[in-house]
Coordinates of C-alpha atoms in Angstrom, one line a residue:
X1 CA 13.2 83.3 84.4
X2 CA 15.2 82.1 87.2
X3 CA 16.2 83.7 89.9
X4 CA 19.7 84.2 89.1
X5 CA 19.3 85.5 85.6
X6 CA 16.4 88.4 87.6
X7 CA 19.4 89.3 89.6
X8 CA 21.4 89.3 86.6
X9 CA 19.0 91.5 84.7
X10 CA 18.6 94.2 88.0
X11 CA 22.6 94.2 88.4
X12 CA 23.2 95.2 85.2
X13 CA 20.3 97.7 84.8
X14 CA 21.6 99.3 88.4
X15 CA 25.1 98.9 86.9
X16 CA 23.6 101.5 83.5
X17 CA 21.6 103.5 86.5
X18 CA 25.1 104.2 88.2
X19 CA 27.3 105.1 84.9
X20 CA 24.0 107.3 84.6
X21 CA 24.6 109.2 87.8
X22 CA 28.7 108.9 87.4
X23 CA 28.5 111.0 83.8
X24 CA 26.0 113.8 85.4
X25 CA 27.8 113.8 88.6
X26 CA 31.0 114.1 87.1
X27 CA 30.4 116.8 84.0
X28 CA 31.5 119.5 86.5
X29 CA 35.2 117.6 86.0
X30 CA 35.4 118.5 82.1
X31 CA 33.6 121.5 81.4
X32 CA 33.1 123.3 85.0
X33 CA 35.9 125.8 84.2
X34 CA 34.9 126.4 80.9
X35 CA 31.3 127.2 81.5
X36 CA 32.4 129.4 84.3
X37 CA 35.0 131.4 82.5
X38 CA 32.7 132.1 79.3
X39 CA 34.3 129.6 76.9
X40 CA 31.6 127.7 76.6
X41 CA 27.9 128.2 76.5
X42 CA 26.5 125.6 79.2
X43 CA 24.6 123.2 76.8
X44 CA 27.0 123.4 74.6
X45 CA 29.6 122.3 77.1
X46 CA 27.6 119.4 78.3
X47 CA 27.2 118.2 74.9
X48 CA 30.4 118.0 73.6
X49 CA 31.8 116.3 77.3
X50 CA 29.1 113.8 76.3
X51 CA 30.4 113.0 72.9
X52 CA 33.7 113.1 74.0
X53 CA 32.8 110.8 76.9
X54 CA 31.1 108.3 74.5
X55 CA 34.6 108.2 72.4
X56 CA 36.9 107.9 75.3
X57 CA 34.9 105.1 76.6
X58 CA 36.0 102.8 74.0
X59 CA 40.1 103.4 73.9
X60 CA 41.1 101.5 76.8
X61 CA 39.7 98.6 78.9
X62 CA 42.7 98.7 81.5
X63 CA 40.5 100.0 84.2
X64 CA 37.6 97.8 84.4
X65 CA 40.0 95.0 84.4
X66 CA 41.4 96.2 87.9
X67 CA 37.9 96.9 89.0
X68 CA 36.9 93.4 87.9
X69 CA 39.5 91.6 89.3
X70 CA 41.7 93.8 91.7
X71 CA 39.7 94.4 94.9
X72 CA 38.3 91.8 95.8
X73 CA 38.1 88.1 95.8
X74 CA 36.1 87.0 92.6
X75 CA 35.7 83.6 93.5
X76 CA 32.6 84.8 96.8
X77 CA 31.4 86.8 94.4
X78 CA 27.4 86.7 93.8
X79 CA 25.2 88.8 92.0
X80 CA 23.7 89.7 95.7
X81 CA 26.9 91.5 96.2
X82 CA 27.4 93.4 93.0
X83 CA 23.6 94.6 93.3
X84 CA 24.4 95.5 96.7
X85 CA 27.5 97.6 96.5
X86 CA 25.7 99.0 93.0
X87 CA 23.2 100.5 95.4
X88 CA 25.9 102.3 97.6
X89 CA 27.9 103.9 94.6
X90 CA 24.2 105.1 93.2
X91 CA 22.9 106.5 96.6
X92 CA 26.6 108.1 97.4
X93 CA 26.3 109.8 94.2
X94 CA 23.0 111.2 94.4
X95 CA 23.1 112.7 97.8
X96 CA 26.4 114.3 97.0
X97 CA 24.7 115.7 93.7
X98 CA 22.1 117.2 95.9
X99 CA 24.7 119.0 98.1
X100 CA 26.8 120.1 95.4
X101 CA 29.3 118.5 96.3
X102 CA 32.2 117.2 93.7
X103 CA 32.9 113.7 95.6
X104 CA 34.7 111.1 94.3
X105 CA 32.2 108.1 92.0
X106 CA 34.9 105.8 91.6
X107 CA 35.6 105.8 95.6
X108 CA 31.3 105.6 95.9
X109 CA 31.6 102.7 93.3
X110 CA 34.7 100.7 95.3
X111 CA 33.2 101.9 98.4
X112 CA 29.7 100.2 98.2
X113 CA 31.4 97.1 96.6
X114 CA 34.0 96.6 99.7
X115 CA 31.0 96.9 102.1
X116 CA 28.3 94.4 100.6
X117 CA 31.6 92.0 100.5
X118 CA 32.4 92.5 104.1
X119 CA 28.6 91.8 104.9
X120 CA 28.3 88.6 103.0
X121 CA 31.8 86.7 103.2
X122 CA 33.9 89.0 105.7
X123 CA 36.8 91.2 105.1
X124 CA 39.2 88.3 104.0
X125 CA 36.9 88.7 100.9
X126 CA 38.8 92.1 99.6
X127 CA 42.1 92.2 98.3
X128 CA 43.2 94.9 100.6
X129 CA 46.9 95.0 99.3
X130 CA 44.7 96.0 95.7
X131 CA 42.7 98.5 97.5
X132 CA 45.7 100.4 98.6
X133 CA 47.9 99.9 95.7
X134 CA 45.3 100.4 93.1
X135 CA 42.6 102.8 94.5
X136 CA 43.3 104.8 97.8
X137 CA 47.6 105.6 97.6
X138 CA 46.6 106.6 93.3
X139 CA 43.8 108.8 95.1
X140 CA 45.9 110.9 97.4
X141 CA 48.9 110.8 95.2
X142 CA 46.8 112.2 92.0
X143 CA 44.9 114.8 94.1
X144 CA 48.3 116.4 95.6
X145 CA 50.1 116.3 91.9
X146 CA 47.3 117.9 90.5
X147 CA 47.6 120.9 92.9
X148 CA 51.3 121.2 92.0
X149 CA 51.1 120.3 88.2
X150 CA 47.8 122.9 88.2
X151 CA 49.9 126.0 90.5
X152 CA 52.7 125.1 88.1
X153 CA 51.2 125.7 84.9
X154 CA 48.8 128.4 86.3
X155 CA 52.0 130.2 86.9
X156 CA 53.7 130.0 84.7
X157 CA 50.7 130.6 81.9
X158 CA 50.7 134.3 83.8
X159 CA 54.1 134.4 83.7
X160 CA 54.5 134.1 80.0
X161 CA 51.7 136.6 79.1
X162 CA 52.6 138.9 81.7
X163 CA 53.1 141.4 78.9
X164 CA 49.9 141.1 77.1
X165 CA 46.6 142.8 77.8
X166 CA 44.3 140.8 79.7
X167 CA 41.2 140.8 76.9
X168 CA 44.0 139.7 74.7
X169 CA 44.7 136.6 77.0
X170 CA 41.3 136.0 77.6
X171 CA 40.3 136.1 74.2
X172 CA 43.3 133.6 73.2
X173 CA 42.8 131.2 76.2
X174 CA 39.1 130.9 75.9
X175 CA 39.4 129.3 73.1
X176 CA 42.2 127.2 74.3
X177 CA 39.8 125.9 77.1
X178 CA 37.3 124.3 74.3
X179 CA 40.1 121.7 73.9
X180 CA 41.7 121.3 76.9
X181 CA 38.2 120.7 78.2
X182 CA 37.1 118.2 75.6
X183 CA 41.0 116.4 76.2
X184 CA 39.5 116.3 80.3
X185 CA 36.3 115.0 78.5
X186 CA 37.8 112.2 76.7
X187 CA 40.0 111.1 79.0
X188 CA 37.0 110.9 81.7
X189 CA 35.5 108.2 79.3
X190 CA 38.8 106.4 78.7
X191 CA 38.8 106.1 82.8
X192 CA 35.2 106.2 84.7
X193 CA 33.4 104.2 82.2
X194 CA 35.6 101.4 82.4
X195 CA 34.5 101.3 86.0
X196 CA 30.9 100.4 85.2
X197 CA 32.0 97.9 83.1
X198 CA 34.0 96.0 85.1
X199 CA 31.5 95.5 87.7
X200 CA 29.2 94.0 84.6
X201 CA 32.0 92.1 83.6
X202 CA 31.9 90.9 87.5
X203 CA 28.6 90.1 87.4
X204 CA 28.4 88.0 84.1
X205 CA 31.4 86.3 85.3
X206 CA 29.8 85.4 88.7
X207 CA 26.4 84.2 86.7
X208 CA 28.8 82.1 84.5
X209 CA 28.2 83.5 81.0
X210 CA 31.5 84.3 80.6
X211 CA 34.7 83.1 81.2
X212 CA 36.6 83.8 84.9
X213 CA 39.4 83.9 82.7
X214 CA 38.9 86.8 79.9
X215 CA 40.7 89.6 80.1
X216 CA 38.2 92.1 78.5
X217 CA 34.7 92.9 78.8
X218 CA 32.3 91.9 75.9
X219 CA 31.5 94.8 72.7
X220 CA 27.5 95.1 74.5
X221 CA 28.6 96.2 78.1
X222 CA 31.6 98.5 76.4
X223 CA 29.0 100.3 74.0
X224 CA 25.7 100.3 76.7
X225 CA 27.8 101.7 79.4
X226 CA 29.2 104.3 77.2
X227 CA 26.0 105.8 76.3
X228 CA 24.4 105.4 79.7
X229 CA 27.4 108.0 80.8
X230 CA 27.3 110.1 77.7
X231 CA 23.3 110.3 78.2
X232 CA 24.0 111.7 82.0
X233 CA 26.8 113.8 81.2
X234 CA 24.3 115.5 78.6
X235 CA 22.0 116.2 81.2
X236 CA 24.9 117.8 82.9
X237 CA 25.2 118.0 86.8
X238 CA 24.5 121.5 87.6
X239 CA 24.8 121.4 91.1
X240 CA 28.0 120.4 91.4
X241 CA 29.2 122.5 87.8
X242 CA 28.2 125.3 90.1
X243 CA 30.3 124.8 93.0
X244 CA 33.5 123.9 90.9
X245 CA 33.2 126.4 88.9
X246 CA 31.9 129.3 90.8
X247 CA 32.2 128.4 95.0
X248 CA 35.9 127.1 94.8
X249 CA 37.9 129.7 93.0
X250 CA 36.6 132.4 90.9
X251 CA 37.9 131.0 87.5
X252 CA 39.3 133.4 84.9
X253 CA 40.2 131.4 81.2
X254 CA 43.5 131.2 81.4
X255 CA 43.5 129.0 85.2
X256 CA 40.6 127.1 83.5
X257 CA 42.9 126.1 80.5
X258 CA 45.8 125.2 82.5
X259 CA 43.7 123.3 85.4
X260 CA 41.6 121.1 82.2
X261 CA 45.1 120.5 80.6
X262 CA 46.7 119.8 83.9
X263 CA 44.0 117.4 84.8
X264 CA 43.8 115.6 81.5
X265 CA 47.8 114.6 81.8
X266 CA 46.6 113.2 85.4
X267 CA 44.0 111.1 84.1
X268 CA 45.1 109.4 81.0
X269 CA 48.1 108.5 83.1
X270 CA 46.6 106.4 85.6
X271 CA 44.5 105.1 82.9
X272 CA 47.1 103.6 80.7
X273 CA 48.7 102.1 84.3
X274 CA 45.0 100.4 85.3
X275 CA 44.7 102.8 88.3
X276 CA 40.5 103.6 89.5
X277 CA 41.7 107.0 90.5
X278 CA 39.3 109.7 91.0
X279 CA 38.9 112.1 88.1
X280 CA 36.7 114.2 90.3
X281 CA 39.9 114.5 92.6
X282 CA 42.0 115.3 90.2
X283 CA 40.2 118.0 88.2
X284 CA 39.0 119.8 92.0
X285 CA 42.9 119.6 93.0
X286 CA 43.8 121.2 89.5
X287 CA 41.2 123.8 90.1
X288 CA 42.5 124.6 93.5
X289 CA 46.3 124.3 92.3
X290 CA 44.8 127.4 89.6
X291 CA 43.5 129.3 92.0
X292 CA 47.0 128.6 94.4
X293 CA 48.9 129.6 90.6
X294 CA 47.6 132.6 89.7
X295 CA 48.8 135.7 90.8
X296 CA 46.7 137.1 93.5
X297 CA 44.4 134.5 93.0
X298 CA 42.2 133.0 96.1
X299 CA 40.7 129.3 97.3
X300 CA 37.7 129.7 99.2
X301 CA 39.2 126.5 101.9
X302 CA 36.0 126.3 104.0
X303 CA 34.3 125.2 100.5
X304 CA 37.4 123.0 99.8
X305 CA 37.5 121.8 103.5
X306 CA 34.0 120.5 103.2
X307 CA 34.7 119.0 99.5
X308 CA 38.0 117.0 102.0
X309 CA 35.8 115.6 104.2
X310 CA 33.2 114.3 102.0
X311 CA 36.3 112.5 99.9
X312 CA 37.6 111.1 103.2
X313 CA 33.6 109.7 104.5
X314 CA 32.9 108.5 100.9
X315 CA 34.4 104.7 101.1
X316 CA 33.0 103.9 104.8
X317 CA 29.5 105.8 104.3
X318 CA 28.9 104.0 100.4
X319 CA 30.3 101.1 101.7
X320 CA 27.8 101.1 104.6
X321 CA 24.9 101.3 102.5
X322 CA 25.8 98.5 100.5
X323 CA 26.5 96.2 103.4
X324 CA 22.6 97.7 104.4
X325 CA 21.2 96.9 101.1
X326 CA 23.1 92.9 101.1
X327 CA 22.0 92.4 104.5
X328 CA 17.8 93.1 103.5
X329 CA 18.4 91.3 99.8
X330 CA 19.9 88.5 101.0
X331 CA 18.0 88.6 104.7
X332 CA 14.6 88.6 102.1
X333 CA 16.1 86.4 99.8
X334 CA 14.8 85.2 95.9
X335 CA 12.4 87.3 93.9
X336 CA 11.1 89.5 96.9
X337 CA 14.4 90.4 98.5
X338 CA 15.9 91.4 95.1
X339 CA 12.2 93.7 94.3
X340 CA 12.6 95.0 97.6
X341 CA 16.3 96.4 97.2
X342 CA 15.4 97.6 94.0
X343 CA 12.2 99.1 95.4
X344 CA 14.4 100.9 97.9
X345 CA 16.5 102.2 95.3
X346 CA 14.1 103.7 93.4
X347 CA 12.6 105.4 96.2
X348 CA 15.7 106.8 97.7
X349 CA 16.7 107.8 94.4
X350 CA 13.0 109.7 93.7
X351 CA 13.4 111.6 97.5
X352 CA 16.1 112.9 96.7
X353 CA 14.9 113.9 92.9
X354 CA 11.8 115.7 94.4
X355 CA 14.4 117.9 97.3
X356 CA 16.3 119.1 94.5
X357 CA 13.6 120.5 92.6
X358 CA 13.0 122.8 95.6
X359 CA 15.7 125.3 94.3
X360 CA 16.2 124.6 90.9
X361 CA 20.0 124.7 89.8
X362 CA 20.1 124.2 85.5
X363 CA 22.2 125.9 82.7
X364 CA 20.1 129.2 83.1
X365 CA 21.7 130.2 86.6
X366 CA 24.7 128.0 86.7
X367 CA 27.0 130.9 86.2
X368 CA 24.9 133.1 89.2
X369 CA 27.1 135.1 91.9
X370 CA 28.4 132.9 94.3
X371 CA 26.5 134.5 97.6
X372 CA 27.8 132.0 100.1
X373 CA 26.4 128.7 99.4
X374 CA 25.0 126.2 96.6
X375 CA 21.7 127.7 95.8
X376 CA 22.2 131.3 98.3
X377 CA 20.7 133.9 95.9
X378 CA 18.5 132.1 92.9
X379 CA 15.5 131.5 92.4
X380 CA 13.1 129.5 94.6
X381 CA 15.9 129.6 97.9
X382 CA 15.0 130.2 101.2
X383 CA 18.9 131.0 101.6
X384 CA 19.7 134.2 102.5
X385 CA 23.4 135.9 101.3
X386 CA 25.5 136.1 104.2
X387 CA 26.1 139.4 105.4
X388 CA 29.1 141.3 104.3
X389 CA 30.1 137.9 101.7
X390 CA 30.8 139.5 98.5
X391 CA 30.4 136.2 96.5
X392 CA 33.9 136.5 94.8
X393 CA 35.6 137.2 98.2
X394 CA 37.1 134.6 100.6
X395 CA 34.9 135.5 103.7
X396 CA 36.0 134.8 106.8
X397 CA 32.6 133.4 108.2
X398 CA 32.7 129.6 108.2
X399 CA 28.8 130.2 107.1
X400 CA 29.7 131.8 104.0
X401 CA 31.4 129.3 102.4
X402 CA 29.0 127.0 103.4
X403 CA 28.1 124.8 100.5
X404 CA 25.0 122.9 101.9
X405 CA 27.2 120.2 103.3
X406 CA 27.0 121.2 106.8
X407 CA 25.3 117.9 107.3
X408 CA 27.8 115.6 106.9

């Protein structure tokens, strides 16, 4: 085996590891709300956003054409590169999964990509102008119309049943939520899916197996990176369910339906336009936008102030790694630079593995009393509850809406 084709064979294998991560990390978007209003029992949830994923993963190849071909300048690109900005989306992903925090994969993905380029050719190598038009303006745009579009219809879903009992409307919309929440679930296949694939497609094209020229990628990287994201979206990412679901707003059936619906309208918009937006964004701006919508309803902004800033360090911080990881691959160079960065993956990825076994956040305690921070109050943390927080409040403490980002 030559050299190339090993590189070949670790992209795409990091390429699977990454849509991996991206389908647990990104569960929280579908079924978050549903879990935490009651509508769905957790495993069932994560199942049917996995099947769901799988399906939507196969009605639209719009998206991994702009990530194949939008950002930056195919012809400097080597598989040295891809495998190096891989590494950044995957490490991004998994230290925000540790802290809970619902970050954006896409921005990890484009992130780690834009740095190994700037290490290895210089920034003349990224389409900036596709950046911006394609990534970052669809980012803020989508977040701040799915606030509005989720107030909007949190509103005015209140307003309409105003007259009805409340178990009535919670009865009604609880079963609304089971498909609103597989709609968010389908349309997170039809857009984050494509990303994976269009860094494959990048990659085969770069080895020369296929054609600089074709406009779609082949049936083998559609149907392998659709069941490496359904397999991690079974799994589900209980971290970060947790903290959309119980440390942003305290989610009653009817916000949950009209923050899913809100954020499924979002997301198969920008995916029949080609745009890599964020459906992590989206979904936490609906959920906020519910909490903004409902009638006495309350945000808990020191959690959604932390969620901000990791959005805003996510492309500089992935893309640093990845200029890290091209800088030792290609400082090393053949066989043992390409083991080594592999090696480094896998042992970043298991450190962080083994740190979140520590306190233990799965489908039996996902739905626990939000005492002030990710894993405050269950089983195996060293957390105490912050005095006086009353887990469903808005406390006034900075501390207690700490959500074990304080590290970034």
């Amino acid at each position: 085996m030559d050299i190339q084709l090993f590189l070949l064979v670790i992209v795409v294998v990091t390429a699977l590891a990454f849509d991996f991560t991206n389908g647990f990390h990104d569960t929280a978007n579908a079924m978050a709300t549903s879990i935490a209003s009651g509508a769905l029992k957790p495993k069932t949830a994560v199942a049917l956003s996995a099947a769901l994923n799988l399906v939507g993963a196969f009605l639209s190849t719009t998206v991994a054409a702009t990530i194949a071909k939008g950002l930056i300048d195919s012809s400097v690109v080597t598989l040295e590169l891809v495998f190096a900005g891989l590494v950044g989306g995957v490490v991004w992903n998994l230290l925000t999964w540790l802290l809970g925090i619902p970050s954006s994969s896409s921005h990890a993905l484009i992130g780690g990509i834009i740095g190994a380029t700037i290490a290895a050719v210089g920034a003349h190598g990224v389409i900036w102008k596709g950046v911006m038009s394609k990534a970052i303006i669809p980012a803020v745009v989508s977040v701040f119309l799915a606030i509005v579009v989720g107030a909007v219809a949190t509103w005015l879903v209140y307003r309409i049943t105003r007259s009805l009992t409340r178990e009535r409307t919670e009865a009604g919309f609880r079963r609304g939520q089971i498909g609103s929440a597989s709609l968010v679930s389908l349309a997170h296949g039809t857009n984050d899916a494509q990303k994976t694939m269009g860094i494959i497609f990048l990659a085969l094209m770069s080895y020369g197996s296929v054609s600089k020229s074709a406009a779609v990628p082949p049936l083998w990287v559609i149907v392998a990176c659709a069941l490496a994201m359904a397999t991690g979206t079974y799994l589900g990412g209980w971290r970060i369910i947790r903290t959309l679901g119980k440390g942003l707003v305290e989610i009653q059936s009817p916000q949950g339906m009209a923050a899913e619906s809100s954020s499924a309208a979002v997301i198969l918009l920008s995916a029949h336009f080609g745009y890599a937006l964020s459906t992590t964004q989206v979904c936490t701006g609906s959920v906020m936008g519910s909490g903004l919508g409902k009638p006495g309803g309350e945000v808990r902004w020191g959690v959604a102030g932390r969620m901000g800033v990791a959005w805003l360090v996510t492309l500089p911080l992935a893309g640093l790694v990845g200029a890290v990881t091209y800088w030792i691959v290609h400082l090393i160079g053949g066989y043992p630079g390409a083991i080594v960065g592999f090696g480094l993956l896998i042992a970043v990825s298991t450190v962080i593995y083994l740190r979140s076994r520590r306190t233990k956040v799965d489908h039996n305690n996902v739905n626990a009393e939000w005492e002030g921070n990710l894993t405050a109050g269950l089983d195996g943390s060293d957390t105490k509850r912050p005095p006086g927080d009353g887990g469903a409040k808005v406390a006034s403490s900075p501390s207690s809406d700490d959500v074990s980002v304080g590290q970034l």
